[in-house]
XYZ file of C-alpha atoms in Angstrom:
526
model
C -7.957 5.984 28.639
C -9.956 4.599 25.713
C -7.689 2.198 23.847
C -10.471 1.108 21.485
C -11.397 4.570 20.222
C -11.663 4.647 16.445
C -10.990 7.380 13.946
C -13.805 8.087 11.497
C -13.275 7.567 7.793
C -14.359 11.137 7.141
C -11.699 12.412 9.550
C -8.998 10.277 7.909
C -9.875 11.712 4.504
C -10.008 15.249 5.907
C -6.592 14.849 7.565
C -5.137 13.731 4.221
C -6.078 17.155 2.832
C -4.465 19.103 5.680
C -2.306 21.901 4.215
C 1.391 21.209 4.521
C 0.792 17.465 4.968
C -0.793 16.545 1.617
C 0.521 14.120 -0.980
C 0.040 14.644 -4.708
C -2.204 12.256 -6.694
C -0.092 11.337 -9.727
C -0.046 7.510 -10.080
C -1.986 5.552 -12.715
C -3.112 1.906 -12.964
C 0.046 1.086 -14.919
C 2.220 2.733 -12.261
C 0.579 0.677 -9.511
C 0.816 -2.575 -11.456
C 4.500 -2.013 -12.167
C 5.037 -0.949 -8.544
C 3.632 -4.282 -7.357
C 5.896 -6.201 -9.726
C 8.804 -3.930 -8.795
C 8.592 -4.699 -5.080
C 7.741 -8.413 -5.426
C 10.119 -9.532 -8.190
C 13.565 -9.148 -6.700
C 16.499 -11.428 -6.044
C 14.083 -13.634 -4.121
C 12.779 -15.101 -7.363
C 16.276 -16.461 -7.967
C 16.884 -17.758 -4.431
C 13.852 -18.222 -2.179
C 12.246 -20.820 -4.460
C 15.455 -22.877 -4.514
C 15.703 -22.783 -0.705
C 12.069 -23.820 -0.302
C 12.473 -26.707 -2.791
C 15.728 -27.913 -1.239
C 14.753 -27.734 2.425
C 10.960 -28.000 2.608
C 8.800 -28.939 -0.375
C 10.865 -30.519 -3.150
C 9.178 -30.192 -6.594
C 5.930 -29.339 -4.757
C 7.419 -25.889 -4.173
C 5.148 -24.928 -7.080
C 2.211 -25.665 -4.768
C 3.930 -23.610 -2.057
C 3.996 -20.644 -4.407
C 0.347 -21.243 -5.342
C -0.725 -21.358 -1.673
C 1.237 -18.201 -0.901
C -0.297 -16.490 -3.951
C -3.855 -17.453 -2.975
C -3.251 -16.269 0.592
C -1.853 -12.995 -0.702
C -4.728 -12.584 -3.186
C -7.383 -13.064 -0.490
C -5.708 -10.540 1.779
C -5.182 -8.086 -1.075
C -8.906 -8.249 -1.862
C -9.527 -6.982 1.656
C -6.895 -4.275 1.164
C -8.562 -3.229 -2.101
C -11.985 -2.881 -0.457
C -10.494 -0.830 2.361
C -8.348 1.301 0.040
C -11.312 2.241 -2.175
C -13.314 3.161 0.946
C -10.449 5.041 2.662
C -8.047 6.194 -0.092
C -5.343 7.685 2.140
C -1.737 6.826 3.004
C -1.043 4.343 5.764
C -2.553 1.105 4.466
C -3.355 -1.450 7.199
C -2.655 1.079 9.948
C -5.359 3.482 8.720
C -7.807 0.640 8.046
C -7.351 -0.732 11.573
C -7.717 2.727 13.138
C -11.111 3.090 11.459
C -12.412 -0.310 12.597
C -10.664 -1.821 15.617
C -9.307 1.103 17.577
C -6.157 3.063 18.259
C -4.141 0.499 20.236
C -4.461 -2.226 17.627
C -3.844 0.363 14.886
C -0.609 1.312 16.612
C 0.437 -2.355 16.823
C -0.278 -2.872 13.110
C 1.529 0.349 12.186
C 4.449 -0.741 14.344
C 4.471 -4.135 12.590
C 4.390 -2.439 9.175
C 7.426 -0.409 10.180
C 9.089 -3.705 11.148
C 8.210 -5.244 7.787
C 9.222 -2.326 5.594
C 12.289 -1.196 7.521
C 13.734 -4.708 7.896
C 12.982 -5.588 4.267
C 14.581 -2.393 2.963
C 17.683 -2.897 5.102
C 18.087 -6.609 4.270
C 17.627 -6.044 0.552
C 19.890 -2.992 0.460
C 22.634 -5.110 2.006
C 22.090 -7.888 -0.542
C 22.155 -5.314 -3.343
C 25.704 -4.361 -2.357
C 26.731 -8.019 -2.287
C 25.216 -8.680 -5.729
C 26.920 -5.554 -7.083
C 30.288 -7.013 -6.081
C 29.349 -10.297 -7.812
C 28.534 -8.424 -11.012
C 31.892 -6.640 -10.798
C 33.601 -10.007 -10.279
C 31.965 -11.435 -13.406
C 33.470 -8.546 -15.386
C 36.925 -9.161 -13.901
C 36.850 -6.461 -11.218
C 37.547 -7.565 -7.640
C 35.664 -5.043 -5.500
C 34.663 -6.434 -2.091
C 31.082 -5.783 -0.879
C 32.350 -4.486 2.457
C 35.302 -2.489 3.738
C 36.646 -2.666 7.287
C 36.517 0.490 9.380
C 37.930 0.079 12.861
C 37.044 -3.596 12.927
C 33.491 -2.987 11.665
C 32.433 -4.194 8.216
C 30.846 -1.384 6.209
C 28.679 -2.537 3.271
C 29.175 0.496 1.064
C 26.717 -0.657 -1.627
C 23.785 -0.361 0.796
C 24.626 3.298 1.426
C 24.891 3.977 -2.294
C 21.573 2.501 -3.430
C 19.569 3.844 -0.484
C 20.990 7.337 -1.037
C 20.098 7.269 -4.745
C 16.475 6.287 -4.208
C 16.021 8.524 -1.207
C 16.925 11.458 -3.460
C 14.566 10.245 -6.196
C 11.670 9.851 -3.742
C 12.328 13.324 -2.354
C 12.161 14.750 -5.881
C 8.725 13.219 -6.479
C 6.705 9.999 -6.500
C 5.962 10.180 -10.234
C 9.642 10.624 -11.148
C 10.719 7.691 -8.979
C 7.877 5.608 -10.456
C 9.154 6.298 -13.980
C 12.677 5.228 -13.033
C 11.230 2.156 -11.330
C 9.210 1.286 -14.447
C 12.365 1.117 -16.554
C 14.188 -1.147 -14.097
C 11.109 -3.351 -13.688
C 10.702 -3.953 -17.415
C 14.396 -4.894 -17.626
C 14.127 -7.433 -14.819
C 10.948 -8.969 -16.275
C 12.907 -9.518 -19.470
C 15.718 -11.174 -17.481
C 13.248 -13.458 -15.661
C 11.648 -14.486 -18.972
C 15.099 -15.268 -20.365
C 15.880 -17.463 -17.336
C 12.541 -19.287 -17.695
C 12.967 -19.972 -21.416
C 16.584 -21.184 -21.054
C 15.752 -23.170 -17.913
C 12.974 -25.134 -19.617
C 15.438 -26.350 -22.276
C 17.190 -28.351 -19.521
C 14.056 -29.812 -17.900
C 13.982 -33.581 -17.260
C 10.554 -34.837 -16.199
C 12.027 -37.485 -13.869
C 13.188 -34.632 -11.636
C 9.536 -33.897 -10.824
C 9.125 -37.291 -9.103
C 8.311 -37.722 -6.333
C 6.387 -34.473 -6.659
C 5.680 -34.439 -2.901
C 8.674 -36.135 -1.212
C 7.931 -38.259 1.852
C 8.333 -36.437 5.159
C 11.611 -37.108 6.943
C 13.088 -35.868 10.231
C 15.745 -33.177 10.102
C 19.266 -34.256 10.916
C 20.010 -31.616 13.554
C 18.918 -31.993 17.183
C 19.008 -29.911 20.349
C 17.851 -26.484 21.481
C 19.054 -24.747 18.329
C 16.951 -27.071 16.212
C 13.880 -26.368 18.355
C 14.275 -22.637 17.720
C 14.554 -23.282 13.985
C 11.479 -25.518 13.735
C 8.065 -24.106 12.912
C 6.002 -22.602 15.718
C 3.162 -24.945 14.722
C 5.425 -27.961 15.138
C 6.585 -26.650 18.501
C 2.990 -26.156 19.726
C 1.850 -29.593 18.564
C 4.945 -31.391 19.841
C 5.822 -32.713 16.398
C 9.432 -33.694 15.793
C 11.301 -31.285 13.480
C 10.853 -32.587 9.934
C 11.010 -31.560 6.294
C 9.123 -32.399 3.090
C 5.713 -34.054 3.019
C 2.449 -32.114 3.226
C 3.687 -29.987 6.135
C 6.768 -29.183 4.072
C 4.559 -27.633 1.387
C 3.037 -25.245 3.919
C 6.423 -24.521 5.498
C 7.660 -23.736 1.989
C 4.647 -21.470 1.465
C 5.518 -19.570 4.648
C 9.061 -19.087 3.315
C 8.189 -18.119 -0.265
C 5.544 -15.722 1.044
C 8.540 -13.391 1.348
C 8.417 -13.188 -2.440
C 4.901 -11.737 -2.309
C 5.452 -8.983 0.229
C 4.966 -5.599 -1.267
C 1.416 -5.640 -2.533
C 0.354 -4.230 0.811
C 2.984 -1.535 0.198
C 1.138 -0.615 -2.994
C -1.929 0.078 -0.849
C 0.085 2.630 1.162
C 0.222 4.753 -2.007
C -3.600 5.138 -2.100
C -3.304 8.840 -1.341
C -1.082 9.374 -4.386
C -3.284 7.544 -6.906
C -5.475 9.192 -9.512
C -9.056 7.910 -9.278
C -8.211 5.366 -6.526
C -11.646 3.656 -6.602
C -10.856 2.172 -10.025
C -7.088 2.421 -10.237
C -6.154 0.636 -6.992
C -7.946 -2.706 -7.557
C -6.848 -2.929 -11.191
C -3.216 -2.090 -10.431
C -2.889 -4.397 -7.421
C -4.553 -7.449 -8.980
C -2.820 -6.993 -12.334
C 0.569 -6.924 -10.638
C -0.236 -9.935 -8.442
C -1.364 -12.024 -11.433
C 1.821 -11.293 -13.376
C 4.080 -12.001 -10.392
C 2.346 -15.305 -9.600
C 2.726 -16.496 -13.203
C 6.442 -15.651 -13.205
C 7.059 -17.384 -9.860
C 5.316 -20.611 -10.853
C 7.168 -20.781 -14.185
C 10.520 -20.181 -12.463
C 9.813 -22.873 -9.842
C 8.814 -25.391 -12.545
C 11.993 -24.659 -14.500
C 14.130 -24.889 -11.359
C 12.842 -28.232 -10.067
C 12.767 -29.690 -13.592
C 16.403 -28.814 -14.281
C 17.855 -30.635 -11.257
C 16.607 -32.934 -8.513
C 15.598 -31.249 -5.261
C 18.096 -33.540 -3.492
C 20.890 -32.000 -5.533
C 19.727 -28.536 -4.497
C 19.661 -29.684 -0.853
C 23.364 -30.598 -1.052
C 24.259 -26.933 -1.653
C 24.854 -24.782 1.413
C 22.734 -21.920 0.083
C 20.935 -23.095 -3.080
C 19.865 -20.578 -5.705
C 18.794 -20.658 -9.330
C 22.478 -20.283 -10.194
C 23.085 -23.633 -8.437
C 20.709 -25.312 -10.892
C 22.310 -23.760 -13.982
C 25.803 -24.683 -12.770
C 24.596 -28.253 -12.191
C 23.549 -28.559 -15.851
C 26.804 -26.991 -17.017
C 25.463 -23.585 -18.132
C 27.763 -21.219 -16.240
C 27.085 -18.342 -18.636
C 23.557 -18.061 -17.230
C 25.099 -17.098 -13.881
C 26.035 -13.717 -15.356
C 22.471 -13.078 -16.491
C 21.111 -14.150 -13.096
C 23.589 -11.950 -11.230
C 22.610 -8.970 -13.386
C 18.905 -9.798 -12.979
C 19.281 -10.050 -9.205
C 20.957 -6.668 -9.052
C 18.310 -4.971 -11.197
C 15.552 -6.820 -9.368
C 16.666 -5.636 -5.958
C 17.000 -2.052 -7.130
C 13.300 -1.321 -7.533
C 12.352 -3.347 -4.442
C 14.398 -0.975 -2.302
C 12.735 2.041 -3.884
C 9.166 0.877 -3.209
C 9.969 -0.255 0.347
C 11.533 3.117 1.188
C 8.434 4.857 -0.139
C 6.086 2.559 1.769
C 8.030 3.007 5.019
C 7.838 6.792 4.845
C 4.087 6.714 4.053
C 3.261 4.523 7.064
C 5.303 6.723 9.398
C 3.698 9.817 7.810
C 0.202 8.489 8.540
C 1.084 7.643 12.153
C 2.747 10.992 12.760
C -0.167 12.855 11.142
C -2.318 11.272 13.855
C 0.119 12.324 16.586
C 1.147 8.771 17.543
C 4.631 9.726 16.361
C 6.008 13.305 16.380
C 3.816 15.516 14.166
C 6.823 17.177 12.553
C 7.490 13.977 10.622
C 4.284 14.410 8.595
C 5.287 17.718 6.982
C 5.405 17.613 3.182
C 7.185 19.870 0.721
C 5.103 22.741 -0.661
C 6.820 22.422 -4.038
C 6.917 18.637 -4.562
C 4.266 17.372 -2.088
C 6.635 14.702 -0.758
C 7.643 14.123 2.905
C 11.209 15.339 2.365
C 12.331 15.372 5.992
C 10.781 11.987 6.752
C 12.128 10.358 3.582
C 15.655 11.466 4.454
C 15.314 10.173 8.035
C 14.009 6.794 6.812
C 16.727 6.513 4.176
C 19.478 7.354 6.663
C 18.216 4.808 9.216
C 17.896 2.049 6.597
C 21.368 2.777 5.210
C 23.002 2.687 8.646
C 21.362 -0.592 9.664
C 21.995 -2.223 6.271
C 25.571 -1.023 6.041
C 26.733 -1.686 9.591
C 24.743 -4.620 11.062
C 24.050 -8.278 10.390
C 20.422 -7.453 9.609
C 19.935 -10.464 7.323
C 19.465 -12.601 10.459
C 15.997 -11.045 10.762
C 14.687 -12.014 7.297
C 11.688 -13.931 8.620
C 10.635 -10.895 10.678
C 9.525 -9.398 7.374
C 7.037 -12.215 6.825
C 5.569 -12.192 10.322
C 5.082 -8.423 10.220
C 3.269 -8.665 6.890
C 1.102 -11.632 7.843
C 0.013 -10.049 11.138
C -1.210 -7.017 9.212
C -2.992 -9.274 6.709
C -4.867 -11.043 9.528
C -6.125 -7.792 11.045
C -7.094 -6.236 7.694
C -9.009 -9.381 6.694
C -11.026 -9.321 9.927
C -11.306 -5.540 9.758
C -13.412 -5.797 6.593
C -16.141 -7.573 8.582
C -16.036 -4.839 11.225
C -16.142 -2.071 8.602
C -19.204 -3.560 6.895
C -21.030 -3.836 10.216
C -20.103 -0.348 11.430
C -20.562 1.447 8.119
C -23.183 -0.357 5.988
C -23.743 2.981 4.240
C -20.333 2.813 2.533
C -20.300 1.707 -1.095
C -16.627 1.048 -1.980
C -15.842 0.550 -5.664
C -14.512 -2.934 -4.891
C -15.988 -5.478 -2.463
C -14.559 -8.867 -1.516
C -16.956 -11.458 -3.013
C -18.823 -14.210 -1.116
C -19.710 -12.038 1.868
C -17.957 -13.012 5.107
C -16.432 -16.234 3.801
C -13.326 -15.015 1.966
C -12.189 -12.495 4.621
C -12.390 -15.232 7.269
C -10.568 -17.724 5.038
C -7.914 -15.065 4.393
C -7.391 -14.438 8.119
C -7.169 -18.174 8.902
C -4.686 -18.854 6.076
C -2.463 -15.926 7.076
C -2.530 -16.978 10.725
C -1.655 -20.545 9.758
C 1.286 -19.386 7.639
C 2.455 -17.327 10.626
C 2.562 -20.496 12.742
C 4.790 -22.118 10.111
C 7.510 -19.559 10.764
C 10.358 -20.474 13.114
C 10.061 -20.354 16.901
C 12.914 -17.836 17.113
C 11.022 -15.541 14.735
C 8.080 -15.512 17.146
C 10.424 -14.720 20.049
C 11.919 -11.756 18.166
C 8.385 -10.687 17.221
C 7.304 -10.722 20.889
C 10.247 -8.476 21.811
C 9.321 -6.087 18.983
C 5.719 -5.856 20.236
C 6.870 -5.143 23.808
C 9.056 -2.281 22.565
C 6.165 -0.933 20.478
C 3.702 -1.005 23.373
C 6.214 0.789 25.602
C 6.551 3.585 23.022
C 2.774 3.841 22.594
C 2.024 4.230 26.298
C 5.013 6.517 26.859
C 4.339 8.827 23.900
C 1.694 7.879 21.338
C -1.331 7.520 23.623
C -0.780 10.926 25.243
C -0.002 12.818 22.031
C -2.707 11.223 19.887
C -4.803 13.872 18.119
C -7.830 11.653 18.608
C -7.083 11.654 22.337
C -7.052 15.470 22.278
C -10.382 15.561 20.457
C -11.904 13.213 23.025
C -10.574 15.363 25.868
C -11.908 18.551 24.277
C -15.315 16.961 23.660
C -15.532 15.782 27.270
C -14.458 19.182 28.547
C -17.101 20.986 26.482
C -19.782 18.613 27.777
C -18.691 19.312 31.364
C -18.556 23.053 30.746
C -14.820 23.302 31.418
C -12.077 24.706 29.216
C -10.780 22.098 26.763
C -7.538 20.482 27.832
C -4.572 19.479 25.734
C -4.241 15.904 26.969
C -0.625 15.646 25.893
C 0.454 18.401 28.294
C -2.476 18.755 30.685
C -2.902 22.447 29.860
C -5.470 24.658 28.221
C -5.498 24.539 24.405
C -2.848 26.439 22.480
C -3.458 29.973 21.422
C -2.511 31.220 17.989
C 0.777 32.546 19.358
C 1.811 29.293 21.046
C 4.123 26.874 19.212
C 2.754 23.406 18.557
C 4.566 20.097 19.000
C 5.912 20.053 15.471
C 7.573 23.475 15.912
C 9.286 22.323 19.088
C 10.354 19.085 17.419
C 11.728 20.942 14.406
C 13.772 23.328 16.498
C 15.110 20.483 18.634
């Protein structure tokens, strides 16, 4: 059992061209840039900044956004170098497989599934809730959930997931065009909110810019689970604000930057990826960062952070209501709804592409990697992903796992950042179109920053994360390790060296003949 076996870059590229499992290259730089904005600018821009200012950083939430943006930018540089060297679907999973081995690749792929699946489900549920708010603003009282046998069914989640699942089945380019329209609308809404918000700014609200640290009011075991993992490890008393509050705020608002790694999962569907990927990713990140910082400045300038802290769940709407502009609530509600729409689309696409890459390698059932001959999209897989997301979003209290999205993303960022150093050492012959500047320095800084932000997440998030990893390892050793195509190639190579007939390691038999069904046929019939 060789858990550190790696898959060559040449093999990854060859597998991406396997008939019946290929994706069509149709996306441009503009499509990628808009895709990054589409997945990052959602309802979070109207809520996560307010929560971070109220509970962690005060007016210094602007610095929290800047730290999160720099951390994301450093990691995305590493993604861009990898993606131009290995332009196939799968993102961090594929990059890790080529540098650090199969077991760690599985863990990263498993974490990406956690990130994308949880994010899609959480946001789909919120979309249904925001839809009901928009109806309420127009005088229609339509509840976000209906009761079926004592179970609350969030019907809006089913609706939006079904719509975008169909669009993604019909084609990546078509769904990108629809996403472009929604994204331009929500950028316009965000600009409107920024311009109106700055008319209410009072500079005294920016002082103190970094509020003095103060202990949290709550005590007991529940409070320990809610405090940062870093605070728990160092024995520090649970506190908010101050310098540590800025970093805790950065860990929270990092949620607003997830998605740029999802853009990298589309590498296999990009025209001229060596040039298109870096331009699209960095262009989108720059625009998103500018919007976030302007929104946070408007928010904390409109009202004092202490006033935001008095609200149970502060949002940008809280600030506008505090200054007496209730009409802006309608614009924000509409912007939140439109913003969430495209986020769901990109997350659903990213989820299916990660699972496709893992199943193409045999770590998940091979049948999942089949693509349509007509549209070159993973129809079966997209429908399965959409159905699972809709069920979880519509029937469970999935929003309790919001921070799991961040820890899944950051863990992948750490491995990809370190993976660049491994790739350069193993394959000095590669000349990717984009290279992270300053040699080894920036990848290491990226890994350290991401790891530090991970430690600023709550203790209970780390506990949930540990359970998720245990489940993933159990699945790998029960199925993935034995069915891995790389494992089969190793077994066949060893058998040929020993002069014996090659063995199918998944079943312990001689290799299949042309008349024998493969795993995907059996899976399909089942």
